[in-house]
Short mmCIF file of C-alpha atoms in Angstrom, two decimals:
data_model
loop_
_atom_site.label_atom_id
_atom_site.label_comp_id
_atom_site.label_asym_id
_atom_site.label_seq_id
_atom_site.Cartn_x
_atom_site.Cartn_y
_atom_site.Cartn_z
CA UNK A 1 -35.75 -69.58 -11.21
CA UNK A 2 -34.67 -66.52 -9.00
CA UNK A 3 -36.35 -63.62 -7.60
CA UNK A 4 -32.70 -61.87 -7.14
CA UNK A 5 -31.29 -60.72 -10.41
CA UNK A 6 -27.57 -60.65 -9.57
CA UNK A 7 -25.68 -60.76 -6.41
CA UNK A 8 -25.75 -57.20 -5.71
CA UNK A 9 -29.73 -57.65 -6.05
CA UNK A 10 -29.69 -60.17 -3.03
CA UNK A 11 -27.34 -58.61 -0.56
CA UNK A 12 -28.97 -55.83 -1.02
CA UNK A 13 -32.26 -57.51 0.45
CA UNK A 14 -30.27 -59.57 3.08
CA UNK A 15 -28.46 -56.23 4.32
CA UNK A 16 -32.28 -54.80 4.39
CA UNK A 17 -33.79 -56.95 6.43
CA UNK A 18 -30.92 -58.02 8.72
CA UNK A 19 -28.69 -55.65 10.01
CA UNK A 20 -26.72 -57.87 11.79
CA UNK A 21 -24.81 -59.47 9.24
CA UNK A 22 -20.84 -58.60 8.37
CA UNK A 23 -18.85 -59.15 5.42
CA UNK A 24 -17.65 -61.91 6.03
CA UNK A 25 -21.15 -63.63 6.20
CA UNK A 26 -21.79 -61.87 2.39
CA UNK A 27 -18.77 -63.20 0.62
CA UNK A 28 -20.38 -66.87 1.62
CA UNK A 29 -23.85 -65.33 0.43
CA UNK A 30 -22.40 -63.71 -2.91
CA UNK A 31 -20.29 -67.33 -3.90
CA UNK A 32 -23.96 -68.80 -3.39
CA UNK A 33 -26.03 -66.35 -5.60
CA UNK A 34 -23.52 -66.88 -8.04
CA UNK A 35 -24.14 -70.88 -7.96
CA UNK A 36 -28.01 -70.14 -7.86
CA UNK A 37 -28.07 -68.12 -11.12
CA UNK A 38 -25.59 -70.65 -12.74
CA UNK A 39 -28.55 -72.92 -11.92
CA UNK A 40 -27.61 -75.14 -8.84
CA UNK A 41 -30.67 -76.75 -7.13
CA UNK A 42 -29.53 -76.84 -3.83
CA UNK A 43 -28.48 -73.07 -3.65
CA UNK A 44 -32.08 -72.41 -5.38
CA UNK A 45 -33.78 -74.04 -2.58
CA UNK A 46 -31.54 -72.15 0.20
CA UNK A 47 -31.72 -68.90 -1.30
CA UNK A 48 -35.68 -69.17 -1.68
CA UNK A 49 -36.33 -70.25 1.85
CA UNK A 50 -33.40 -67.58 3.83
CA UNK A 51 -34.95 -64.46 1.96
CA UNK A 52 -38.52 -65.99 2.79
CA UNK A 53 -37.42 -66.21 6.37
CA UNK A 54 -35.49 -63.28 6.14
CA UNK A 55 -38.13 -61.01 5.94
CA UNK A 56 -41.01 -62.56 7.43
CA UNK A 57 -39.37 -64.85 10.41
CA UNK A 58 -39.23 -61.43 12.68
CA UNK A 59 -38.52 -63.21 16.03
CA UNK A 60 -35.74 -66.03 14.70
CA UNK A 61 -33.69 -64.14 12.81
CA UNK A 62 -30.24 -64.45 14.33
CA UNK A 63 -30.82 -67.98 13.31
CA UNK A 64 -30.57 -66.88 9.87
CA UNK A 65 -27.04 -66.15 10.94
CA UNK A 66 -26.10 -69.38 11.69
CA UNK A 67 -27.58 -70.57 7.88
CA UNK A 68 -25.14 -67.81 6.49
CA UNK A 69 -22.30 -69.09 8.42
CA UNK A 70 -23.45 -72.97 7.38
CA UNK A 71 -22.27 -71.75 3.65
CA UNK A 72 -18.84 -72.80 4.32
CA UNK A 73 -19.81 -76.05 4.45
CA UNK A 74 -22.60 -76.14 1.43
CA UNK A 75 -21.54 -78.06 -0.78
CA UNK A 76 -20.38 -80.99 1.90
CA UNK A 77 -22.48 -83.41 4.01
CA UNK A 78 -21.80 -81.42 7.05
CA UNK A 79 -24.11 -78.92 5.66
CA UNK A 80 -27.20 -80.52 5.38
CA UNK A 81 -26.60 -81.66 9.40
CA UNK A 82 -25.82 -78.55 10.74
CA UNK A 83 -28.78 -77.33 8.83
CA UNK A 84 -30.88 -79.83 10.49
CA UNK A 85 -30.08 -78.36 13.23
CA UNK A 86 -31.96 -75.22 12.76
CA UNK A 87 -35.25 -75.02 13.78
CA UNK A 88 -36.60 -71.64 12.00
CA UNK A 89 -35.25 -72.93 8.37
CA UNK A 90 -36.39 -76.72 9.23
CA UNK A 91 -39.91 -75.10 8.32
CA UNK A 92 -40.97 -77.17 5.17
CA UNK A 93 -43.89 -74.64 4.53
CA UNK A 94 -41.55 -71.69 4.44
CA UNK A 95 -40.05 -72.97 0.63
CA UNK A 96 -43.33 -73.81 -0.72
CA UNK A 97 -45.03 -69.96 0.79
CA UNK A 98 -41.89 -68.34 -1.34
CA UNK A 99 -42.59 -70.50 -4.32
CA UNK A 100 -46.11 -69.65 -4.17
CA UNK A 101 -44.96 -65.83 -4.10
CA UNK A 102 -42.49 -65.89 -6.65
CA UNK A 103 -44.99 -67.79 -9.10
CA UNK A 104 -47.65 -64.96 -8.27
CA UNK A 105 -49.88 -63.44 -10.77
CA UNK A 106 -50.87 -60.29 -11.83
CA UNK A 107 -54.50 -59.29 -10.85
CA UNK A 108 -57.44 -59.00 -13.29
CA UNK A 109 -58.09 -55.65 -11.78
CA UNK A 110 -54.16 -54.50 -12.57
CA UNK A 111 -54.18 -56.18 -16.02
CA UNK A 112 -57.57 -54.27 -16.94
CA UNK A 113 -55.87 -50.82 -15.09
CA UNK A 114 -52.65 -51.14 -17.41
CA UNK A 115 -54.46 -51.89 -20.82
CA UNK A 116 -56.32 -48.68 -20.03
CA UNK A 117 -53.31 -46.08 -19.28
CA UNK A 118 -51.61 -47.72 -22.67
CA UNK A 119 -54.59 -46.08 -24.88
CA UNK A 120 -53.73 -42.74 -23.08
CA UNK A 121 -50.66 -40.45 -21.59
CA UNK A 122 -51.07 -39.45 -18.21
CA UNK A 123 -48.83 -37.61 -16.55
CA UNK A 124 -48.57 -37.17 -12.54
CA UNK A 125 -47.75 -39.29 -9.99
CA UNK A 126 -47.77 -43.25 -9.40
CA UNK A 127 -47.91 -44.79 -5.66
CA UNK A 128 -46.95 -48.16 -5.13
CA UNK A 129 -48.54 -48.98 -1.35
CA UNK A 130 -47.17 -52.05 1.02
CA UNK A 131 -50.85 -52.08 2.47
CA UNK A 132 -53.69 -49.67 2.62
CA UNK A 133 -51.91 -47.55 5.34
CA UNK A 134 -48.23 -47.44 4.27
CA UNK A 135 -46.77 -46.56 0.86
CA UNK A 136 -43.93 -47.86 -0.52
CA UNK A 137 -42.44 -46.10 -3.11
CA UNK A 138 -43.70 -42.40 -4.67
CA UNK A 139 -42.52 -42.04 -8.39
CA UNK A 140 -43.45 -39.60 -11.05
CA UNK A 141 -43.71 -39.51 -14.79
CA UNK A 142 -45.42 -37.51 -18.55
CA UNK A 143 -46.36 -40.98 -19.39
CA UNK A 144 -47.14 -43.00 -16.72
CA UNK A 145 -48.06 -45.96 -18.34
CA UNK A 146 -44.77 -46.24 -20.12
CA UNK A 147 -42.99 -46.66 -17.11
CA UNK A 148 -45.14 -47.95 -14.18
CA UNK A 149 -44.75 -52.07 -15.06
CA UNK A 150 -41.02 -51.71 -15.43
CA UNK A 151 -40.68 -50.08 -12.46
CA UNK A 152 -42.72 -52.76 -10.51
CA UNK A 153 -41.06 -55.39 -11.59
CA UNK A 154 -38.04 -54.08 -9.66
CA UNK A 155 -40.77 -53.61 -6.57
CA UNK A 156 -42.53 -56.47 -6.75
CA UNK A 157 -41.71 -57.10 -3.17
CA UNK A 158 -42.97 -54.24 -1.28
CA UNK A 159 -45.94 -53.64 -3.47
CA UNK A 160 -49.56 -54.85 -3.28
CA UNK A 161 -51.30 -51.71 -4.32
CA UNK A 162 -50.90 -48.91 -6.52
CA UNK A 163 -52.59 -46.27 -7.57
CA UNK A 164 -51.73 -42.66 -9.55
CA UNK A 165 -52.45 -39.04 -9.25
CA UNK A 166 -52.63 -37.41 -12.67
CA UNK A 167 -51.45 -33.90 -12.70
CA UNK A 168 -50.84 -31.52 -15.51
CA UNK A 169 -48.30 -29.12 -13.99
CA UNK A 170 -44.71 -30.44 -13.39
CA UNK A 171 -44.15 -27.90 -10.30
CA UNK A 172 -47.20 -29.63 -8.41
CA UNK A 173 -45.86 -32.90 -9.48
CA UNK A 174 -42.37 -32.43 -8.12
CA UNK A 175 -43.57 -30.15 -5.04
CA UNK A 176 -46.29 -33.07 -3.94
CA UNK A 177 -43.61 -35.94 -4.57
CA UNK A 178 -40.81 -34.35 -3.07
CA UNK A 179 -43.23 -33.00 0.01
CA UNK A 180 -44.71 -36.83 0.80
CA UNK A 181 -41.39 -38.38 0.37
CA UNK A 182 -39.41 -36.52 2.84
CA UNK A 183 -42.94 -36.82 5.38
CA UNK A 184 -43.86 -40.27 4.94
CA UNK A 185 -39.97 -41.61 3.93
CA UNK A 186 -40.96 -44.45 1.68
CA UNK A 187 -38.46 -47.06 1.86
CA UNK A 188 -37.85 -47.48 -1.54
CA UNK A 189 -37.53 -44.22 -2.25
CA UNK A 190 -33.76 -44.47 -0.61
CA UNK A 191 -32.05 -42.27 -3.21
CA UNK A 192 -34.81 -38.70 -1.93
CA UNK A 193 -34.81 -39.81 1.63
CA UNK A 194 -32.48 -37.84 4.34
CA UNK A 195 -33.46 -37.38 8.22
CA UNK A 196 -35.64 -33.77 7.46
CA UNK A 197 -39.09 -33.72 6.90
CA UNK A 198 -41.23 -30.77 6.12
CA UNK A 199 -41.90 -27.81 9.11
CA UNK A 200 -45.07 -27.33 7.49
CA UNK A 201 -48.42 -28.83 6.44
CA UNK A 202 -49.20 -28.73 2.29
CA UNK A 203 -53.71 -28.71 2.43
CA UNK A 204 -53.40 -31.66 -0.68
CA UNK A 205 -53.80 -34.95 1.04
CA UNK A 206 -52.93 -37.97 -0.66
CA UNK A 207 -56.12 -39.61 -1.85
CA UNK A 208 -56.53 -43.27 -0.96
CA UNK A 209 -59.53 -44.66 -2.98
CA UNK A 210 -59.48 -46.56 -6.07
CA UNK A 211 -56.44 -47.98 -4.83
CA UNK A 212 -55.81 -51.35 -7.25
CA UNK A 213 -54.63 -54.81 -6.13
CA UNK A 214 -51.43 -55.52 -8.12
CA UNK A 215 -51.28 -59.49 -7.74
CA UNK A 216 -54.13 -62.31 -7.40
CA UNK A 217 -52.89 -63.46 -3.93
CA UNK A 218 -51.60 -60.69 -1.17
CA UNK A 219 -48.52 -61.70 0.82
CA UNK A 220 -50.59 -61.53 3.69
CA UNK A 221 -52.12 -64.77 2.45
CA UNK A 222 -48.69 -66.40 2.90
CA UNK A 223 -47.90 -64.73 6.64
#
């Protein structure tokens, strides 16, 4: 099973975390997405450990160049040599880490937090929050329970925490969201972020108790 819903989904994530990469290295990357969700082992495996390593392998990743250029040869002998050959995706751990995070569950704590905003509409804001110092994505809604677990399952990534701001009026809503987006810049917010933020100071702060752990395990546990 993949994380990556289509191939759009996954170079998308490789051009996020690795700059460095060129088109040519993405039409070897798309023709092995496409074998992964057709259900090939082999590009299961690769594709689990490169976006592992990918995003957490911070000092090694121009190695993960030479895996993308390895794709030529995938589905021949030569592959699994050269690949050998690799020290940063020779890590046996690194697979079993991402199949621990893909098979993550949700908290207690979330499960009991989304059974409550079903028996009520609440309107305002919803934070999703990388850690307890950086959020991740600032979206708004009337019904924020109707639309906060679809939207996480596209953020599962980037989001340990979340927590929501209810608010009646729909000018504070959009003044507040719009206000800590183009300030803070949440990278998933890509679509409302440009290079200006605000020349002024708004006196609501973003409040950052009862902040609620979406999964049972934190990446951290995996780093």
């Amino acid at each position: 099973m993949l994380y990556f819903k289509d191939t759009e989904h996954f170079i998308n994530y490789s051009k996020k975390y690795n700059k460095n990469f060129t088109e040519e290295y993405f039409i070897d990357l798309t023709n092995l997405i496409n074998l992964g969700l057709e259900g090939n082992k082999q590009a299961i495996n690769f594709i689990k450990k490169f976006s592992f390593l990918l995003k957490n392998a911070n000092e090694n990743k121009d190695e993960l160049i030479k895996c993308a250029l390895l794709l030529k040869e995938f589905k021949t002998e030569k592959y699994k040599n050269m690949l050998e050959e690799i020290p940063v995706f020779n890590d046996n751990e690194a697979l079993v880490k991402a199949e621990l995070i893909l098979e993550r569950k949700f908290s207690e704590e979330f499960k009991a937090f989304l059974d409550e905003l079903s028996l009520q509409v609440k309107s305002g804001l919803f934070l999703f929050w990388k850690n307890r110092d950086e959020i991740a994505y600032i979206g708004e809604s009337k019904d924020i329970g109707g639309v906060l677990f679809s939207t996480l399952k596209s953020k599962k990534f980037d989001a340990e925490l979340v927590s929501i701001i209810e608010l009646d009026n729909p000018i504070d809503i959009k003044l507040i969201k719009l206000y800590y987006i183009s300030k803070l810049k949440p990278h998933l917010n890509k679509a409302d972020v440009n290079e200006y933020s605000p020349s002024f100071d708004i006196s609501y702060n973003l409040p950052k108790s009862n902040l609620i752990k979406i999964f049972d395990l934190s990446l951290d546990d995996f780093i």
